[in-house]
Coordinates of C-alpha atoms in Angstrom, one line a residue:
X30 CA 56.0 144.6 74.4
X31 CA 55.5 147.5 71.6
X32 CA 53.1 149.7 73.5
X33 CA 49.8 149.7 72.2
X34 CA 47.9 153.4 72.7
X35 CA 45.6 155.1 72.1
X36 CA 41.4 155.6 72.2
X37 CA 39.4 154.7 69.1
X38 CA 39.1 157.8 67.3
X39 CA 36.5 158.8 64.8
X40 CA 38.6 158.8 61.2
X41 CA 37.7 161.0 58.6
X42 CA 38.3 159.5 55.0
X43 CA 41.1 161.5 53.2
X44 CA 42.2 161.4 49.8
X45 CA 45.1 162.8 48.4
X46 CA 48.2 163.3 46.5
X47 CA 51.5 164.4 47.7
X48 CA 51.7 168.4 47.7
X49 CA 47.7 168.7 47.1
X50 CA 45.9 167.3 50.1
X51 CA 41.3 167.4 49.6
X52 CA 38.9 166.1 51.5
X53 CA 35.6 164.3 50.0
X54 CA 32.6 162.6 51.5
X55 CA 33.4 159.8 53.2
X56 CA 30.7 158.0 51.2
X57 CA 33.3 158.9 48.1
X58 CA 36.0 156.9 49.6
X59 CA 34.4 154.7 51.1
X60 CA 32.6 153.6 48.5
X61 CA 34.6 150.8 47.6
X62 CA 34.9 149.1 51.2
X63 CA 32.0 147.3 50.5
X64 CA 30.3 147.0 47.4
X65 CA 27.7 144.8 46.6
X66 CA 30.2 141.6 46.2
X67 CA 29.6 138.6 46.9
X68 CA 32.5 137.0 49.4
X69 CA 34.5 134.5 47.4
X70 CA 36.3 133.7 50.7
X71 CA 35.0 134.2 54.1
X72 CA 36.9 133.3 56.9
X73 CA 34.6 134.2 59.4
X74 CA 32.4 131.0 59.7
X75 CA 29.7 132.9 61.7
X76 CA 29.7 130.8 64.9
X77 CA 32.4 132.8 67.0
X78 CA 35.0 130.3 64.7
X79 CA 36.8 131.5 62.2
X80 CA 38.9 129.5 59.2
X81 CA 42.5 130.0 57.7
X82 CA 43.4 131.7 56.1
X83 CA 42.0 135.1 57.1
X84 CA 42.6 136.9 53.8
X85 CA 42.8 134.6 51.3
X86 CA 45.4 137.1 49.0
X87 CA 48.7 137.6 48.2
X88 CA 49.3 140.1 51.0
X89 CA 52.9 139.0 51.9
X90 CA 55.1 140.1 54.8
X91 CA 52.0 141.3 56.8
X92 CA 52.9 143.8 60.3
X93 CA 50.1 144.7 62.4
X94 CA 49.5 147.4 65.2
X95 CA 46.4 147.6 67.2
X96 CA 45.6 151.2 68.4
X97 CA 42.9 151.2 71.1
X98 CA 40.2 148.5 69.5
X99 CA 41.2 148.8 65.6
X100 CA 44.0 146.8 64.4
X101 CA 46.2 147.5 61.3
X102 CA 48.1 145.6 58.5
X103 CA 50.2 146.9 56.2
X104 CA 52.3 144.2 53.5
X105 CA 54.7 144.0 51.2
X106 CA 53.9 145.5 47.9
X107 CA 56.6 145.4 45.4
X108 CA 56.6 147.6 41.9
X109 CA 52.8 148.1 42.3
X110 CA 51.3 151.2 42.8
X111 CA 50.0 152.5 45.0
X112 CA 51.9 151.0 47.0
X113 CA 52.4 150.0 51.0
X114 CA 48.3 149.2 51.6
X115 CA 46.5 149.3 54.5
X116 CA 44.3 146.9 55.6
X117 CA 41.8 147.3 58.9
X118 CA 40.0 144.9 61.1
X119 CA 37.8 145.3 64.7
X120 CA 38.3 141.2 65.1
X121 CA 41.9 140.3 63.2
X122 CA 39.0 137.7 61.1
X123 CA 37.6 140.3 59.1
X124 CA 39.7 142.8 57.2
X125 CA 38.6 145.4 54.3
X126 CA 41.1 147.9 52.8
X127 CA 41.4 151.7 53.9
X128 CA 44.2 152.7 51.8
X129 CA 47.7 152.8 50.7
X130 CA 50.6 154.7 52.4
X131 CA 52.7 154.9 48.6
X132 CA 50.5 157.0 46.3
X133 CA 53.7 156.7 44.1
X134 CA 57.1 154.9 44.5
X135 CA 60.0 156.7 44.5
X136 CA 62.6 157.7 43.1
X137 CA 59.5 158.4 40.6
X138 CA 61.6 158.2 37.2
X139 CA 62.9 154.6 38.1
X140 CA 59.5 153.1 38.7
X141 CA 57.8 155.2 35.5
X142 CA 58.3 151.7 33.8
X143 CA 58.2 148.0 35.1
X144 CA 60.4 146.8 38.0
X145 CA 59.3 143.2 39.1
X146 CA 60.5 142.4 42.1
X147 CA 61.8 145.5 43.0
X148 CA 60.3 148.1 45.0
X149 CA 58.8 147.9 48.5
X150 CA 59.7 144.8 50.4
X151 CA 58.7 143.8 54.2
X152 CA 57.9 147.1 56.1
X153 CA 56.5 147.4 59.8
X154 CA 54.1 149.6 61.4
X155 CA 53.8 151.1 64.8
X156 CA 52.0 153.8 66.6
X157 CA 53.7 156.3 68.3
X158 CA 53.4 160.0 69.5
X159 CA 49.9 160.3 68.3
X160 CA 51.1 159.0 64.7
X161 CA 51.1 155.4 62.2
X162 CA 54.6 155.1 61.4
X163 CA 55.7 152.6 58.4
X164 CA 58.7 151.8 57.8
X165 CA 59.9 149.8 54.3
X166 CA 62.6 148.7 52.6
X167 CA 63.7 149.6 48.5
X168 CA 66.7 146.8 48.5
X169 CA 68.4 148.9 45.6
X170 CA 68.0 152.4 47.3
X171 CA 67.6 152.2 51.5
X172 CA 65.4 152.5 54.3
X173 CA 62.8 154.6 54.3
X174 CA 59.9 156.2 56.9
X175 CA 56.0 157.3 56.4
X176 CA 53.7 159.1 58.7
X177 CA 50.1 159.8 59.2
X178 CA 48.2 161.5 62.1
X179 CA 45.0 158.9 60.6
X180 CA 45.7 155.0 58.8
X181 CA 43.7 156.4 55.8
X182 CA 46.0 158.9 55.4
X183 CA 47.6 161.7 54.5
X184 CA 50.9 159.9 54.4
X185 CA 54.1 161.8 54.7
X186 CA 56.6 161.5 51.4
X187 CA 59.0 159.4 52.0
X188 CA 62.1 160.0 53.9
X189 CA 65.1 158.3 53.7
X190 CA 65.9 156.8 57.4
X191 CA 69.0 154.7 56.1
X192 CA 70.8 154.7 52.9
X193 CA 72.0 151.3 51.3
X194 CA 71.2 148.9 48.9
X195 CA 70.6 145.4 50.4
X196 CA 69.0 146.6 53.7
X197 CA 65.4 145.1 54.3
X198 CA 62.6 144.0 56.5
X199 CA 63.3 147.2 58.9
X200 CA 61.5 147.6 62.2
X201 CA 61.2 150.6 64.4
X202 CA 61.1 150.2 68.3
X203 CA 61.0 152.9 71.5
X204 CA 62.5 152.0 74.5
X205 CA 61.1 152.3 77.5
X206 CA 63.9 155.7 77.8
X207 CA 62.8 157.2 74.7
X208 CA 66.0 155.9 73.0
X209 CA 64.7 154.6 69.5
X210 CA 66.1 151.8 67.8
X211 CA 65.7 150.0 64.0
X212 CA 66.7 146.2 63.4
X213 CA 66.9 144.8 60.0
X214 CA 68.4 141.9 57.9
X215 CA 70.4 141.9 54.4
X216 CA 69.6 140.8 50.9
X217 CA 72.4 138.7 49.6
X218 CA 71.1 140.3 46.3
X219 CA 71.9 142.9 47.0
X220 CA 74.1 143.1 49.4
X221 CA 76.5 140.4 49.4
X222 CA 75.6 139.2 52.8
X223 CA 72.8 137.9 54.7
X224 CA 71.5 135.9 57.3
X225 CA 72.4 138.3 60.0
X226 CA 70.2 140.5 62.0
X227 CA 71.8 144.1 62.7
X228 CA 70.5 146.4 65.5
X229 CA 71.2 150.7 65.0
X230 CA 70.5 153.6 67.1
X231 CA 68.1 156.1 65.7
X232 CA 67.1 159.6 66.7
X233 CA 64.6 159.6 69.2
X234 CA 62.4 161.1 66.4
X235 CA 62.8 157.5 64.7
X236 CA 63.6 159.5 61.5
X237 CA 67.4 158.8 61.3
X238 CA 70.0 155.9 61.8
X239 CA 72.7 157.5 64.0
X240 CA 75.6 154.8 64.2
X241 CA 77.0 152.0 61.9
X242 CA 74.9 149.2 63.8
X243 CA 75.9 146.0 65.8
X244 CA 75.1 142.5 64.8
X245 CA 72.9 141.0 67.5
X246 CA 72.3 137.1 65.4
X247 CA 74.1 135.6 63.4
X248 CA 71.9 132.4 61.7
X249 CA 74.8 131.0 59.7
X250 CA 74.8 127.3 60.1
X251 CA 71.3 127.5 62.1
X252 CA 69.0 129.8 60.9
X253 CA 69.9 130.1 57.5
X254 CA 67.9 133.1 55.5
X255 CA 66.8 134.7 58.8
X256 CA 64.9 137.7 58.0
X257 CA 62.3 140.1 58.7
X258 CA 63.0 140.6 62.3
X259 CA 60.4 142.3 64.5
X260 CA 61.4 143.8 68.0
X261 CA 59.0 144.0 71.0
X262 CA 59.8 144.0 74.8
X263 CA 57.7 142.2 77.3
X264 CA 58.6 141.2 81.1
X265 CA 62.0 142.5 81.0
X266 CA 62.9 140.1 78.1
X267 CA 63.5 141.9 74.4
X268 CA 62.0 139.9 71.7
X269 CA 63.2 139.4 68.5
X270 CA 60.6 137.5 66.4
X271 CA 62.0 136.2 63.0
X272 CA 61.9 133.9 60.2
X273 CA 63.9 131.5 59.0
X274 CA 64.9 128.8 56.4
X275 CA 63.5 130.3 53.0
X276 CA 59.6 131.3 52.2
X277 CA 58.4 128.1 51.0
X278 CA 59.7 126.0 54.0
X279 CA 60.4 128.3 56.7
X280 CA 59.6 128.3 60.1
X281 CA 59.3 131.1 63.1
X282 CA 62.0 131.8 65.5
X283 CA 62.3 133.8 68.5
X284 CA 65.2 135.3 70.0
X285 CA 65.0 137.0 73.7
X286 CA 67.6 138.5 75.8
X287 CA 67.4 141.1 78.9
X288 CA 69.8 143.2 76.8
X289 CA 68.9 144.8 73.5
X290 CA 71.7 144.0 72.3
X291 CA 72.2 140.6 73.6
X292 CA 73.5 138.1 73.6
X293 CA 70.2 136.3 72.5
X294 CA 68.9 132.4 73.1
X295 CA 66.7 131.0 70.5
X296 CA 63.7 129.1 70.3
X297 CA 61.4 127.9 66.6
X298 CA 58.1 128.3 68.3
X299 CA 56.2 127.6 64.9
X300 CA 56.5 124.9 62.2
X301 CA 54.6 123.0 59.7
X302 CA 54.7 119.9 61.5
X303 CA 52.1 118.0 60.2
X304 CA 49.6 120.0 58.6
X305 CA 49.4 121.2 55.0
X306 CA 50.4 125.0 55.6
X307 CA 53.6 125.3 54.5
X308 CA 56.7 127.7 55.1
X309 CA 54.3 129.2 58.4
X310 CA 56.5 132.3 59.5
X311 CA 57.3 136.2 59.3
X312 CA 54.4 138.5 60.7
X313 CA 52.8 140.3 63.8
X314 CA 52.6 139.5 67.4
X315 CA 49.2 141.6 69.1
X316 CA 47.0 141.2 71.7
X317 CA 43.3 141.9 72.6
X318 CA 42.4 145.6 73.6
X319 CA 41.9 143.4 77.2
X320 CA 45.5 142.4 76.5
X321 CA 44.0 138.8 77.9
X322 CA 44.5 136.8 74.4
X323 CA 47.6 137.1 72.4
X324 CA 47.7 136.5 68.3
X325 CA 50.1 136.2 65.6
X326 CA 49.6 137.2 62.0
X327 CA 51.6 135.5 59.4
X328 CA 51.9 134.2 55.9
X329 CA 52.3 131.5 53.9
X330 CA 53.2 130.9 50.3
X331 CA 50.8 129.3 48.2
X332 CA 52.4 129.5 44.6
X333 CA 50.1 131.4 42.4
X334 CA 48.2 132.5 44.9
X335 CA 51.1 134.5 46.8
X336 CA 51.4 134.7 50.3
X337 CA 48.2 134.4 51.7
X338 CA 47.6 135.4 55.8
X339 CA 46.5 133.3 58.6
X340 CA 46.1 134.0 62.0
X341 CA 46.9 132.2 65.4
X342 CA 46.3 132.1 68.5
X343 CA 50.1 132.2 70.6
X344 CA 50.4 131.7 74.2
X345 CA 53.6 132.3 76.9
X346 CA 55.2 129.4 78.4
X347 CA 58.2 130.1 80.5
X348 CA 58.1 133.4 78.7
X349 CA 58.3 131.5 75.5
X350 CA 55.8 132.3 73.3
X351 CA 54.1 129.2 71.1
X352 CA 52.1 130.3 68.1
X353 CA 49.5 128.2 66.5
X354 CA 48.9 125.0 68.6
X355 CA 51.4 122.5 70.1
X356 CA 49.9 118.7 68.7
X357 CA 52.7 116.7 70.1
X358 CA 53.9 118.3 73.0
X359 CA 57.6 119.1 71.6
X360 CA 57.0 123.0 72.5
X361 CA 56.5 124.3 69.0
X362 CA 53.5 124.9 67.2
X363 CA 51.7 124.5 64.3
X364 CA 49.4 126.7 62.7
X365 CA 45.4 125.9 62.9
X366 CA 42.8 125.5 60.2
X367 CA 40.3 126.9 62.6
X368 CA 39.8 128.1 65.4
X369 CA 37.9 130.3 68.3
X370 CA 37.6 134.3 66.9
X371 CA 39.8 136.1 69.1
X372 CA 37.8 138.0 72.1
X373 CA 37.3 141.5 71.5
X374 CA 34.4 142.1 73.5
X375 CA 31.8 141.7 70.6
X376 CA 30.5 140.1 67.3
X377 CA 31.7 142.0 64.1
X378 CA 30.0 142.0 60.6
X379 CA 32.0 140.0 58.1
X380 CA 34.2 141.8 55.7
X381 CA 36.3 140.8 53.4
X382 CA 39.0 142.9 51.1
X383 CA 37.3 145.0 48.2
X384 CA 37.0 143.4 44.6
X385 CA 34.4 143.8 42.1
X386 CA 34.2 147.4 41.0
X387 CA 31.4 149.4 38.7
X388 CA 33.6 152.6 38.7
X389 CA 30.6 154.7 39.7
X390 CA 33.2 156.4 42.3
X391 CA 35.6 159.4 41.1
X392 CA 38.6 157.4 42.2
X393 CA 39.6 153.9 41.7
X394 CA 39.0 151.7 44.0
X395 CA 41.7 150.8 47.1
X396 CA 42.0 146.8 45.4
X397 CA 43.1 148.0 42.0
X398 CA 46.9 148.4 41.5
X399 CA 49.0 149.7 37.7
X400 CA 52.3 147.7 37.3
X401 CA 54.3 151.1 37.4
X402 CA 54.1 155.1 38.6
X403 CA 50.7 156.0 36.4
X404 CA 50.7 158.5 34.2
X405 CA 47.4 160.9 34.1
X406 CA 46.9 160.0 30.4
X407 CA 46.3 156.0 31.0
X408 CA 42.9 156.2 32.1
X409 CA 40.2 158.4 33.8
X410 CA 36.4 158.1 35.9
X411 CA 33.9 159.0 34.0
X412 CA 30.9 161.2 35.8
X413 CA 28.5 159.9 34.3
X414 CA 29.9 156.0 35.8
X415 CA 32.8 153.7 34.2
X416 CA 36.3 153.4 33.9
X417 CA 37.7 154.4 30.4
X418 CA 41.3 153.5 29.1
X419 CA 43.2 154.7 26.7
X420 CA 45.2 152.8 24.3
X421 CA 48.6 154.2 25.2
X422 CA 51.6 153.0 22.7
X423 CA 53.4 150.1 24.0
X424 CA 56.5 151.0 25.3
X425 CA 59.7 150.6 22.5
X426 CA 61.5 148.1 24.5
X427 CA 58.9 146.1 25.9
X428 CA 58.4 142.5 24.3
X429 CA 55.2 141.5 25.7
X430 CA 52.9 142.4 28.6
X431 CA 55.2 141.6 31.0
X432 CA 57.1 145.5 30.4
X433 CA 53.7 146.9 29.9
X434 CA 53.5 150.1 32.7
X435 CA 49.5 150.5 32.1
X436 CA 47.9 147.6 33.2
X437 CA 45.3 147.7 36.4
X438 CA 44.8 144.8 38.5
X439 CA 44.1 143.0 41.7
X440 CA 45.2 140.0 43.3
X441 CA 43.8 136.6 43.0
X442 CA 41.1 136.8 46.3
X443 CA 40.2 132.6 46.8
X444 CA 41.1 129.5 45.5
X445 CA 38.5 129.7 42.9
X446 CA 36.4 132.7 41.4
X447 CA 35.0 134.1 38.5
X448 CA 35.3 137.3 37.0
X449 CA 33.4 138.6 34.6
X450 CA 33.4 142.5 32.9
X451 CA 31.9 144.5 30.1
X452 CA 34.2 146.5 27.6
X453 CA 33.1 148.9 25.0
X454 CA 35.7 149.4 22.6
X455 CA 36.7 152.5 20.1
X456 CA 40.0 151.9 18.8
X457 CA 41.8 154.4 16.4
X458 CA 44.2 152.7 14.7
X459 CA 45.4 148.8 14.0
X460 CA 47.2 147.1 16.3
X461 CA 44.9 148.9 19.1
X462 CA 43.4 146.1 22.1
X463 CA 41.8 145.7 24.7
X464 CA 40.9 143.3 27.3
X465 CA 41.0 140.9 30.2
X466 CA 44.4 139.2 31.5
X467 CA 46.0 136.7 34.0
X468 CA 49.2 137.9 34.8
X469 CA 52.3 136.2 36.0
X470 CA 55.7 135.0 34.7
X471 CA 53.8 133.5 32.6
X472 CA 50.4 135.1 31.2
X473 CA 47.1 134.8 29.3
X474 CA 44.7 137.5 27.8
X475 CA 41.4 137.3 26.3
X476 CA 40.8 140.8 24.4
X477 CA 39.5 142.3 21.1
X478 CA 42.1 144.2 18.9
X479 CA 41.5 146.2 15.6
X480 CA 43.5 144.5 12.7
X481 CA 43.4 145.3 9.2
X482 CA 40.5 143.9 8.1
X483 CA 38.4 144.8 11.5
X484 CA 37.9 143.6 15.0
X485 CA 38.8 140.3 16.4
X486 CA 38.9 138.1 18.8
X487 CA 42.4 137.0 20.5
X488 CA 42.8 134.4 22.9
X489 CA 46.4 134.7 23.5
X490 CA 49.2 133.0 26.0
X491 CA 52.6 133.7 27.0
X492 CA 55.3 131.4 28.9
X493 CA 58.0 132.8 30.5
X494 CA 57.0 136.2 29.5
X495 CA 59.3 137.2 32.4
X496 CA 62.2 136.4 30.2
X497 CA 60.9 138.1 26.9
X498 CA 59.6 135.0 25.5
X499 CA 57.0 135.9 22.2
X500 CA 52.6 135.5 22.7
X501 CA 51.9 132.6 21.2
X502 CA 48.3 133.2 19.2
X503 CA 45.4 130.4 20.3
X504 CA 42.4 132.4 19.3
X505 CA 42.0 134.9 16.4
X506 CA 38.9 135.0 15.3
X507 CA 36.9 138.1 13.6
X508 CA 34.6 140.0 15.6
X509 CA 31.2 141.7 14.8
X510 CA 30.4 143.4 17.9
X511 CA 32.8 146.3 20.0
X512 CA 30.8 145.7 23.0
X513 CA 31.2 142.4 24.7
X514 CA 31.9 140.5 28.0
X515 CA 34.9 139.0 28.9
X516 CA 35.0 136.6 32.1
X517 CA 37.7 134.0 33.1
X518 CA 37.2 131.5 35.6
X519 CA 39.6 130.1 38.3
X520 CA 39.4 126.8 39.6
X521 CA 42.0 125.5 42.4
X522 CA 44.6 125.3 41.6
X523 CA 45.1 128.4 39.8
X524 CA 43.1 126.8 36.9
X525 CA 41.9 129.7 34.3
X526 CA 39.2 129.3 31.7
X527 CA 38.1 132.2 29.8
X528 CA 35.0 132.6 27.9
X529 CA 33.2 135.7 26.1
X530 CA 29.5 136.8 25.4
X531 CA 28.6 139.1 23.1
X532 CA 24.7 139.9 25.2
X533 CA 26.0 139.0 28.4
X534 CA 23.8 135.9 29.3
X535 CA 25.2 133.3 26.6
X536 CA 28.9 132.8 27.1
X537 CA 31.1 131.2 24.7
X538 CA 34.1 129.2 26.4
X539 CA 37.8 129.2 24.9
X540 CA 39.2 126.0 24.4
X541 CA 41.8 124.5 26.3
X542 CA 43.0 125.9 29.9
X543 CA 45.9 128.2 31.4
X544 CA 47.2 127.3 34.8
X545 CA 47.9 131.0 36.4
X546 CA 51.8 131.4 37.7
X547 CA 53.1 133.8 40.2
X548 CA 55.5 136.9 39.4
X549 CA 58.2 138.1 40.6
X550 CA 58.2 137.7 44.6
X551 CA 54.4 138.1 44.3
X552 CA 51.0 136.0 43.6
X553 CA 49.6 135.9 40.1
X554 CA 46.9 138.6 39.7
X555 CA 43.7 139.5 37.4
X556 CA 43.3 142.5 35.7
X557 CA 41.7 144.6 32.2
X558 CA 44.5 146.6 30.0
X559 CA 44.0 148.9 27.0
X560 CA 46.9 149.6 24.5
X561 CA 48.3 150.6 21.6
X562 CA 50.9 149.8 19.3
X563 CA 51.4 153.0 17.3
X564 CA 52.1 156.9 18.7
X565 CA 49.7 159.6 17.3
X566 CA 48.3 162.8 18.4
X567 CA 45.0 160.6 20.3
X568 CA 44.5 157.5 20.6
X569 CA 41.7 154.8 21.1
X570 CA 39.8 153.7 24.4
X571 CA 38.3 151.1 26.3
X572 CA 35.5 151.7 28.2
X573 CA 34.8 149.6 30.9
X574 CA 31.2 149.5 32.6
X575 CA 32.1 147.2 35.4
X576 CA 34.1 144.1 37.3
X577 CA 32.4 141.6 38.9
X578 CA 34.1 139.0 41.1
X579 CA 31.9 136.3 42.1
X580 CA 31.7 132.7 42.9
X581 CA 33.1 130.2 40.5
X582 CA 29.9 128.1 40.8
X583 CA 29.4 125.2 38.0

């Protein structure tokens, strides 16, 4: 097995940028691990049980390392910056966020503007030398490395590891010589082919692929769209965990041989079977700090939603693992709606991923994400508390929200929740809005926007905004008041109501409903935008007092 290192050190909180690094008060960074929210999803069901799934949000492709007692996740993150985030947890139940690894994607031109889909895909983290090492795939550029002495960074730029377009889901491993290796898959996308796991040689470094690579499966016919390979060792045996089949129906394979580079047997040691969590596959082996209990984090696609992560408890038969629990006996498991917390040696407080804000920090806070590089213009913390944004121009070719750069959000965090913020609004010009919005493939925004004859009130929807379909006005009504509060509601599954209140205790609702969809490769996700549909030497602003996730209670 990866070797897992290391005492529990004491972290400092860092922030930085790339070239600048500063260090502030912890309290400064930290101030968003735990604000005053109230849980909207709590795994942890506070009798040494815990309830799938552990994070209830769309962080897909999840790789975990444990280093001494704290373990690590880092997920998939796509166009969204900053990217590559970090996740910690003392228990794998409870998890808040420490940070992200991609400040900014690169190359930094390219992902200035909107790129759906695109971006970081599947990466893997180990600890090694002293150091957090993540590795991720760009499918249109290559292979590429971080490091950080500490999770919450500084991170390394990145460095290119291996260049080629259809390349994903890389994973780093040291052999037990010191010779480092990297397996990956291919994005038919991409790159033509797929369905094949491939095996290279890197520098013992681990920061260069040093021959062409051998292919070491071959799930044509068997294992179709086998993918996101992860590489341990353990008795002698070389592991090769990896799913298969597609996202929304996969399962979990394992391969083993005594040879790295096989020839491997195979084994699905976790299915569906017969319980309602679908497509269970592609995530993290670990172990206890006792290394008495092992546990496998993976994910599974829940539409608009996104891949959400569970957790399960995996055992060795025969030097077979079998994640989840075996009902029937056939040697393949199936994942758990609940089950024992894993034994670490004592009771953690619950935590649960960062979402409501009141932007009385100097940075934003870790859950908040733009849809492209940010520039410094799009927004900034005031001192004094609150988040203001400006109303930027639209850029010329986009055709609705969708191609929209400046637009902050988080993911959906339960099956049901309510949000609720406060906007102040100061527009300059007509055609200036702001305002609250579901985004997806599809999209709906609640927001005030200066017209001609004054401020009103627009409900508006878009379908198929991914493929530059028009908004489609429900709401335009005129508007008294620049200060009011917007709040949407979201009610399984993916349900969205939106009403408005212009005191802040008497909401008005918006007829009729939206049902939220997922973009590209990703979960649907919530989120407050200010923009602008003319250039000009200022422009308007929104300023935004706070965000407030809660309970969607009747």
């Amino acid at each position: 097995m990866q070797k897992m290192i290391g005492t529990r050190r004491r972290y400092k909180h860092w922030c930085f940028t790339w070239g600048i690094i500063w260090m502030l008060p912890a309290v400064a960074c930290a101030q968003h691990l735990q604000a005053d929210d109230t849980a909207v999803w709590t795994p942890d069901l506070g009798n040494v049980k815990y309830r799938n799934p552990v994070i209830y949000a769309d962080y897909s492709d999840p790789d975990v390392c444990r280093v001494g007692n704290d373990y690590y996740l880092v997920a998939s993150s796509f166009d969204a910056v900053p990217g590559l985030p970090i996740l910690h947890s003392r228990d794998l139940v409870n998890w808040t966020i420490i940070g992200h690894a991609l400040p900014r994607l690169i190359p930094e031109d390219h992902f200035a503007k909107t790129q759906h889909g695109n971006g970081v895909w599947a990466p893997a983290i180990r600890y090694h030398n002293d150091s957090f090492y993540v590795y991720f795939p760009d499918p249109d550029f290559g292979i590429y490395l971080v490091k950080a002495r500490h999770p919450q960074g500084p991170w390394t730029r990145p460095q290119l590891v291996m260049k080629g377009p259809g390349v994903i889901d890389p994973c780093p491993f040291w052999d037990n010589d010191g010779q480092a290796y990297l397996i990956h898959a291919y994005a038919g996308s991409r790159a033509g082919i797929k369905s094949i796991l491939v095996i290279h040689k890197m520098n013992r470094a681990g920061t260069q692929v040093i021959d062409k690579g051998v292919i070491v499966y071959d799930g044509h016919g068997i294992d179709p769209t086998i993918e996101g390979p992860k590489l341990y060792k353990r008795h002698g045996y070389y592991y090769i965990f990896a799913p298969a089949g597609g996202v929304p129906q996969g399962y979990q394979l394992v391969l083993r041989s005594k040879h790295i580079y096989g020839p491997y047997e195979r084994k699905v040691v976790m299915h569906q079977g017969n319980t309602s969590i679908n497509g269970p596959h592609q995530g993290a082996w670990v172990q206890t700090p006792d290394g008495k209990q092992d546990w496998f984090i993976h994910f599974s696609d829940r539409g608009a939603y996104g891949r959400i992560t569970y957790l399960e408890p995996m055992k060795w038969v025969n030097d077979w693992p079998i994640i989840g629990v075996d009902q029937n006996g056939d040697g393949i498991g199936e994942p758990v709606e609940t089950y024992t917390t894993p034994h670490v040696g004592k009771i953690y407080p619950l935590r649960v991923p960062q979402t409501s804000d009141d932007f009385r920090a100097h940075e934003l806070g870790l859950q908040w994400q733009w849809q492209a590089n940010p520039d410094p213009t799009w927004y900034y913390l005031k001192a004094a508390g609150g988040l203001r944004l400006y109303a930027r121009p639209m850029p010329r070719q986009a055709r609705n929200l969708w191609d929209v750069p400046n637009i902050l959000m988080q993911k959906f965090p339960a099956p049901a929740f309510c949000v609720t913020t406060k906007i102040h609004f100061y527009p300059l010009q007509v055609g200036d809005q702001a305002g609250m919005v579901i985004m997806g493939t599809s999209y709906a925004r609640l927001s005030v926007e200066q017209q001609s004859d004054g401020l009103h009130l627009m409900y508006v929807t878009c379908t198929h905004a991914d493929e530059g379909h028009a908004e489609q006005i429900q709401v335009n009504d005129p508007l008294r008041d620049s200060t009011l509060w917007l709040r949407v509601r979201v009610d399984s599954p993916a349900i969205c109501t939106f009403s408005y209140s212009l005191n802040g205790k008497d909401f008005i609702p918006i007829p009729g409903s939206f049902i939220a969809q997922p973009g590209k490769w990703i979960g649907a996700k919530v989120g407050i935008y200010c923009i602008g549909k003319q250039k000009s030497n200022d422009a308007g602003f929104a300023d935004v007092d706070e965000f407030r996730v809660t309970p969607a209670t009747d």
